[in-house]
C-alpha positions as a printed Julia matrix, in Angstrom:
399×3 Matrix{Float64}:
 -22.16   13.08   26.57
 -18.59   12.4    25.12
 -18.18   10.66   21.76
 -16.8     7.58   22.26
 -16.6     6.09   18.73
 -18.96    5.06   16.36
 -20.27    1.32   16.92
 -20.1    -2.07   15.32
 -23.28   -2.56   13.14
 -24.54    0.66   13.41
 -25.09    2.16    9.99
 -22.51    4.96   10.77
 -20.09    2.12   11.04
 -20.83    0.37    8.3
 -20.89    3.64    6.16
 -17.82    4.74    7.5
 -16.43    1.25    6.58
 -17.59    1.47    3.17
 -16.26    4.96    2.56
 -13.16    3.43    3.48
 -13.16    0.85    1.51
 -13.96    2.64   -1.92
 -11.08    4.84   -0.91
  -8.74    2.07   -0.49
  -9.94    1.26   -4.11
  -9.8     4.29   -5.42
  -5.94    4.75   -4.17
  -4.49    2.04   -4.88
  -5.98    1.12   -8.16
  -4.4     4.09   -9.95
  -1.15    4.07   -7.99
  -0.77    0.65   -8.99
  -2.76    1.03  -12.52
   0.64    0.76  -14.25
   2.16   -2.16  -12.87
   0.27   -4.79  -14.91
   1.33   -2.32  -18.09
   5.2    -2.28  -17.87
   5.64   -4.43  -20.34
   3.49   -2.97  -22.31
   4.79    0.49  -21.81
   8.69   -1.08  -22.19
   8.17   -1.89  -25.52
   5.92    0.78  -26.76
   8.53    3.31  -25.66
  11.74    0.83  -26.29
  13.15    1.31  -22.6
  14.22   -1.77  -20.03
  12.4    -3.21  -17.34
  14.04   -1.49  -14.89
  13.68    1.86  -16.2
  10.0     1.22  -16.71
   9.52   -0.25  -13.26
  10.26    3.81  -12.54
   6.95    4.5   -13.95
   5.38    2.94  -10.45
   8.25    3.94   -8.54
   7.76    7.78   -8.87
   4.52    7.35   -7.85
   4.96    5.85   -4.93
   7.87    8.1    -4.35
   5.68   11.35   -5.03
   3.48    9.59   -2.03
   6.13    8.56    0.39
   7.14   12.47    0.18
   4.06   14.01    0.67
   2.56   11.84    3.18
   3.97   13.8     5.98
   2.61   16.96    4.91
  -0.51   15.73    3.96
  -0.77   14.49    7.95
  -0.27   18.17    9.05
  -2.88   19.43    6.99
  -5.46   17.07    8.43
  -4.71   17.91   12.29
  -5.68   21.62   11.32
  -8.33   20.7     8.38
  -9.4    17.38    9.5
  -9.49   13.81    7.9
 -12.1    13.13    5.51
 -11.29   17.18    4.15
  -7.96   15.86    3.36
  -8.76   12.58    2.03
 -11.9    14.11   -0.44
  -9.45   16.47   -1.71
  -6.53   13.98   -2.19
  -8.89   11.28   -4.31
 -10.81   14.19   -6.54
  -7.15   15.51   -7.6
  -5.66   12.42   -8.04
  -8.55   11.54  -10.28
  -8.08   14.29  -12.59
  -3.9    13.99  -12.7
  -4.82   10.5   -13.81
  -6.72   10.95  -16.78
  -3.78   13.17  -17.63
  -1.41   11.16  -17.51
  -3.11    9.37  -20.54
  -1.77   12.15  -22.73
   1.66   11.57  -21.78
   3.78   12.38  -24.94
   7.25   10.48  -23.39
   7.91    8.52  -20.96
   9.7    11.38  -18.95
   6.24   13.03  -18.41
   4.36   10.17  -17.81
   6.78    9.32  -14.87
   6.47   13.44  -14.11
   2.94   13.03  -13.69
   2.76    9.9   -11.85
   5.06   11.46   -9.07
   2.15   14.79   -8.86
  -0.79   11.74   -9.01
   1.46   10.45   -5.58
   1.34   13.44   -4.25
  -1.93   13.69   -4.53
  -3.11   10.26   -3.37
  -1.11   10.68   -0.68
  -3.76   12.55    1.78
  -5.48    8.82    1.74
  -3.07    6.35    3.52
  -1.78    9.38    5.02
  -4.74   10.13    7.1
  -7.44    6.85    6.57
  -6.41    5.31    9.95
  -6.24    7.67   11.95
  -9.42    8.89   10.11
 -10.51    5.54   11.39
  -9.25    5.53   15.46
 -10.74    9.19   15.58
 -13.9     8.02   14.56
 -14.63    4.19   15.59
 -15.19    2.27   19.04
 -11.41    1.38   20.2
 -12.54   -2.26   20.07
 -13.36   -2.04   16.67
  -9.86   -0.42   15.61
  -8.68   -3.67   14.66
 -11.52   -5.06   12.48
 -12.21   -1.63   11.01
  -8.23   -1.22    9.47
  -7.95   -4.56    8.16
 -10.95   -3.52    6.07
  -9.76   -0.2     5.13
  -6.52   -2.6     4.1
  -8.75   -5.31    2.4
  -9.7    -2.12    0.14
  -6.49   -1.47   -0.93
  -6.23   -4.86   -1.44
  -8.82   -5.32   -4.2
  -8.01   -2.04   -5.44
  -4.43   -2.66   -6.37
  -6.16   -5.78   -7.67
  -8.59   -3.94   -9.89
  -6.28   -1.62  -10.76
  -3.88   -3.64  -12.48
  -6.44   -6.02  -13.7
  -8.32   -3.41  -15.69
  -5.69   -1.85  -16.76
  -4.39   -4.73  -18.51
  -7.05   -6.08  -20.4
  -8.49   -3.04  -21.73
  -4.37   -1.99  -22.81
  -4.43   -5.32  -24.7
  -6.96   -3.99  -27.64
  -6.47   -0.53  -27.14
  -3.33    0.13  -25.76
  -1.92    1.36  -22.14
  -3.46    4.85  -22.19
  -6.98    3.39  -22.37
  -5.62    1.28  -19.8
  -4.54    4.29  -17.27
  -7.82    6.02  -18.48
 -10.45    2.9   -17.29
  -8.56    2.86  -14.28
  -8.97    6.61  -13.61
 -12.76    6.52  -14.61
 -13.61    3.84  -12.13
 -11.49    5.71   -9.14
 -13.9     8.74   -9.48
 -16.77    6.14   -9.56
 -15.32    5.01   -6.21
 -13.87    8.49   -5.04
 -18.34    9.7    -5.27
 -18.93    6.85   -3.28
 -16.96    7.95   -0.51
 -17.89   11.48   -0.75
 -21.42   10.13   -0.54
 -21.1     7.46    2.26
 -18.31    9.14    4.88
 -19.85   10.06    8.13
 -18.84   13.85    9.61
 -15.95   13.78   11.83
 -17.16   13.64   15.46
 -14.42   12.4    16.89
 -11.72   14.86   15.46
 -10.51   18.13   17.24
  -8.3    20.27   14.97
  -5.41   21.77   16.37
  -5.6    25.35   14.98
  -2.13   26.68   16.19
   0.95   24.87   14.92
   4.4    26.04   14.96
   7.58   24.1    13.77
   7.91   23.28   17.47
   5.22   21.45   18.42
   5.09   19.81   14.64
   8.27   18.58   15.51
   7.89   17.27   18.84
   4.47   15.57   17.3
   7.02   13.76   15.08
   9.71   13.02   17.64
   6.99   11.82   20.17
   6.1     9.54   16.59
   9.3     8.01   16.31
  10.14    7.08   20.18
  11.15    3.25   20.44
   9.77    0.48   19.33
   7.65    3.4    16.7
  10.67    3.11   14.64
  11.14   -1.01   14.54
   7.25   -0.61   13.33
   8.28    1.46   10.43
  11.12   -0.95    9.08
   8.52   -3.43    8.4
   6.88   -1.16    6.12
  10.11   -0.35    4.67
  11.63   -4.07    3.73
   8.12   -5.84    3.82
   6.77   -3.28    0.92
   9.95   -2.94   -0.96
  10.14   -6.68   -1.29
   6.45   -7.16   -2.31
   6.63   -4.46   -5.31
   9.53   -5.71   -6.56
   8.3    -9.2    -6.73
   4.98   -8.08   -9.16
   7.33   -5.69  -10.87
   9.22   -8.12  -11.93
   7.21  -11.44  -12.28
   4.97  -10.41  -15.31
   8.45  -10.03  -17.19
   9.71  -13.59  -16.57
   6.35  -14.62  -17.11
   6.25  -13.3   -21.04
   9.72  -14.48  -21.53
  10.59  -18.06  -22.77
   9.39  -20.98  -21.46
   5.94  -19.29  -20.41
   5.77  -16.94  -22.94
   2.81  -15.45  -21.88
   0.42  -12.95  -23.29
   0.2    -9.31  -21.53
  -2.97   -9.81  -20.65
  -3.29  -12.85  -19.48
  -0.08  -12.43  -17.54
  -1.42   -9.71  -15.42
  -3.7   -12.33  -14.14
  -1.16  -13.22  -11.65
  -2.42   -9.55   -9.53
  -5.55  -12.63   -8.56
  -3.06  -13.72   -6.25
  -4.01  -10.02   -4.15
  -7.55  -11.89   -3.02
  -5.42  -14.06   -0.82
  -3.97  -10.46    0.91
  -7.94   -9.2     0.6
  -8.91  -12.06    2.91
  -5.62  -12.18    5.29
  -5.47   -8.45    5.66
  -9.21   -8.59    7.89
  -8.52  -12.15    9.09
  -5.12  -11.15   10.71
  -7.36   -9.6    13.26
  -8.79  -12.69   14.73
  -5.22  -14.17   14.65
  -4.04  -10.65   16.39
  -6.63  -11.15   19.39
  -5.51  -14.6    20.09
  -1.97  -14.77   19.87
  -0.56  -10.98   20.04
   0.83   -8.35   17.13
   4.23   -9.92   17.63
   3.48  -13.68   16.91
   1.09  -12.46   14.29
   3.4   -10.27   12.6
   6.76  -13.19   12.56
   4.08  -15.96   11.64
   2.65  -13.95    8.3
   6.65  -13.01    7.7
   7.48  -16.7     7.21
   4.29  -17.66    5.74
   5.3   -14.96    3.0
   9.07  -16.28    2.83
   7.76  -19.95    2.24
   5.58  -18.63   -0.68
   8.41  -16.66   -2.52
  10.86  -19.91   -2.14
   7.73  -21.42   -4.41
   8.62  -19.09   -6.81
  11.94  -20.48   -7.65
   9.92  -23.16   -9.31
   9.83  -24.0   -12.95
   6.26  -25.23  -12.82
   3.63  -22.18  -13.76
   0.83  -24.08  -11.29
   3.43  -24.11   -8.15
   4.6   -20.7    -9.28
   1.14  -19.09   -8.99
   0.56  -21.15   -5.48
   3.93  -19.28   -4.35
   2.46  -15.61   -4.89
  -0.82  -16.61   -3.7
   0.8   -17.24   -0.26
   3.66  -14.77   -0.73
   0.77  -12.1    -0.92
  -1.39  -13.36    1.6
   1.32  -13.13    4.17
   2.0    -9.7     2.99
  -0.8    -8.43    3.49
  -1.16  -10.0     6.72
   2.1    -8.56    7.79
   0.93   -4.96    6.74
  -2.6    -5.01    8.37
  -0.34   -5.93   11.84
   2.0    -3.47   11.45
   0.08   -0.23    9.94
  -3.06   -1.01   12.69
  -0.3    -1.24   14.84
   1.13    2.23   14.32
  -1.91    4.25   15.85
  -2.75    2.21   18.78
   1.25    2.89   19.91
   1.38    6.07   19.0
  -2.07    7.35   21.05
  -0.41   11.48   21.31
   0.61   11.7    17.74
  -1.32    9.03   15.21
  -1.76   11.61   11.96
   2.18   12.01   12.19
   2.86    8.32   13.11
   0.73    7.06   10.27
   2.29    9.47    7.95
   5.49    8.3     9.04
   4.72    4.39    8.69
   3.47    5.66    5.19
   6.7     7.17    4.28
   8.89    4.06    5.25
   6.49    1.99    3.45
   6.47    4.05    0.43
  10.15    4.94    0.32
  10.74    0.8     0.23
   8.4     0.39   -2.57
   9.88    3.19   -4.65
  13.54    2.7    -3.98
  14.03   -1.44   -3.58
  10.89   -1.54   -6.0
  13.63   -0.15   -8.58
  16.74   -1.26   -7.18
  16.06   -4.96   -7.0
  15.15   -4.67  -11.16
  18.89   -4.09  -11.65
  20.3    -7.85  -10.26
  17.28   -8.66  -12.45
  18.36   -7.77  -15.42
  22.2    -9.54  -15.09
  21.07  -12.94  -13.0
  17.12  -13.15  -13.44
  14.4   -14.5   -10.99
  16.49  -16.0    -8.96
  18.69  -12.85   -8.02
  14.71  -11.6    -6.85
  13.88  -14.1    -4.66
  17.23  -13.91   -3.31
  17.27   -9.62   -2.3
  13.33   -9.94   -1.12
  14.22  -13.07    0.94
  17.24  -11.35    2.07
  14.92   -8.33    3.25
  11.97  -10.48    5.04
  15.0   -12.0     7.19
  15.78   -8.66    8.39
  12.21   -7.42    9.07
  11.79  -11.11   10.82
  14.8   -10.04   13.11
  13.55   -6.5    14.11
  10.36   -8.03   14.68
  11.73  -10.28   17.26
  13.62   -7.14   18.75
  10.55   -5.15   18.9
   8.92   -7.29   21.82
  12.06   -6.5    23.84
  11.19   -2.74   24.23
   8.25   -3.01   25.84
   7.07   -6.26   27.94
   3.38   -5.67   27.07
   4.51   -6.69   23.55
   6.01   -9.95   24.65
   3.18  -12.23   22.64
């Protein structure tokens, strides 16, 4: 009998959504570990925001580069393979990274610990549509994306508070200690592929055409979102925790990184988008969590700490939203080449965090918050337009 896909509440299906999960955690907590640290690491190596904003932005470069190679590796050598090997190595490139004796090697390491961590979003969903009932596709990414949710969340968080006492490397080092404590879990709780049939032969031809079938139509309208969406989002926490430690908050390192709470809202939006996706369509959900995301930055422009914190909480939930749409969009369109499609989503995405993560610091600098607002806003009117364009390809998209 075929293998259709592993069902809802089965315990396959619930370990497979577990795995997951702790690999969503155990991603995105150390590629995002040093976010709730620049301005720790600004001061303790005298550099400026922007050039310490590079210290998440070669990470995320290192990722956005090797996502693509990562994907070709797991048609011949399958998924979970890939993503075991991408979360044990990233592990150990993390605790290295603690040593760093400049800031030129601890960005130098942090593009490798991309590279690395790169085999996870690189291969997770379609990890996930090889493996799960097509009806559960939906439910099952925006869990996978609730994990990198609370990971991001945990990363930062931890991160921070034990940097306060004992500085950032103790920081980075917490964070790598509890990604291997989530990286077992995963090796522990992933089901065996059943679903997955490795393509043994590849030449540059057919790699190629896998990635040109990838990027046909609306694939590429997909992508943008990634692109502006994630650029805009990165720069925004980049960013905030300086304005927030600056006069007339002047708050504390540590208690400034408790803005990365605002991530629960995404945690909750990313698996609720779902319910929203079945009822009204990708498209409507995708423009709807676009504006609810706009609305929340414009709160941001506030003086008021309390309305400020309100702002990201629904700036981030319709993020996250947004990016559960989109990225569980990616495989279901592209049903001949998902490994390459997802890579390619991944590299847009990443690309956007690593360059606009870093660009949008410079208009920072000269003109403050309000120059931030202004270039993310600019970019979520954009990704609002192509999103509108993207249900004219195809009239099965037209809801």
């Amino acid at each position: 009998m075929a293998f259709t896909g592993l069902e809802p509440n089965t315990p396959a299906y619930r370990g497979m959504l577990l795995a997951l999960f702790a690999g969503g955690v155990a991603t995105f907590s150390q590629l995002y570990a040093v976010q709730g640290l620049l301005p720790v690491i600004a001061s303790y190596f005298e550099i400026t925001s922007s050039r310490t904003a590079l210290a998440v932005s070669s990470a995320t470069l290192g990722l956005a580069l090797a996502v693509t190679p990562w994907a070709i590796i797991s048609d011949r050598v399958g998924r979970r393979k890939v993503i075991s090997i991408a979360l044990v190595s990233s592990v150990a490139l993390g605790m290295l990274s603690c040593l760093a004796p400049s800031f030129e090697f601890l960005v130098a390491i942090r593009f490798f610990e991309g590279i690395a961590l790169a085999g996870v979003p690189g291969s997770a969903l379609a990890f996930l549509v090889d493996e799960v009932n097509p009806r559960a596709v939906a439910v099952a990414s925006g869990t996978y994306i609730s994990g990198t949710t609370l990971g991001g969340l945990a990363g930062r968080l931890v991160a921070s508070f034990v940097a306060d006492p004992a500085g950032w490397r103790w920081g980075i080092a917490a964070v790598s200690i509890m990604a291997g404590l989530a990286t077992l879990f995963f090796l522990l709780k992933a089901p065996s592929a059943q679903g997955f049939a490795p393509i043994r032969h590849q030449n540059l031809g057919s790699i190629a055409k896998k990635f040109a079938q990838a990027l046909r139509g609306r694939m590429a309208l997909v992508y943008a979102q990634g692109f502006l969406l994630m650029g805009g989002f990165v720069a925004v926490y980049n960013y905030l925790a300086f304005r927030l430690e600056a006069p007339p908050y002047l708050i504390p390192a540590s208690w400034a990184a408790l803005v990365f709470l605002a991530y629960l809202s995404g945690t909750y939006t990313s698996v609720a988008s779902s319910k929203l996706v079945a009822r009204a369509g990708r498209r409507n959900t995708l423009r709807l969590s676009i504006l609810l995301s706009a609305f929340g930055l414009l709160l941001t422009l506030a003086g008021n700490l309390v309305v400020i914190i309100a702002g990201l909480l629904i700036f981030t939930a319709g993020f996250f939203a947004a990016h559960a749409v989109a990225s569980g969009w990616v495989p279901v369109l592209a049903t001949g080449a998902r490994a390459q499609a997802s890579s390619l989503y991944n590299l847009f995405y990443y690309v956007g965090s690593s360059l606009l993560g870093w660009l949008i610091g410079i208009p920072f600098l000269h003109y403050g918050w309000a120059s931030v607002v202004l270039c993310v806003g600019a970019l979520q009117a954009v990704a609002l337009i192509l999103a509108s364009l993207l249900s004219r390809t195809d009239p099965s998209l037209r809801r």
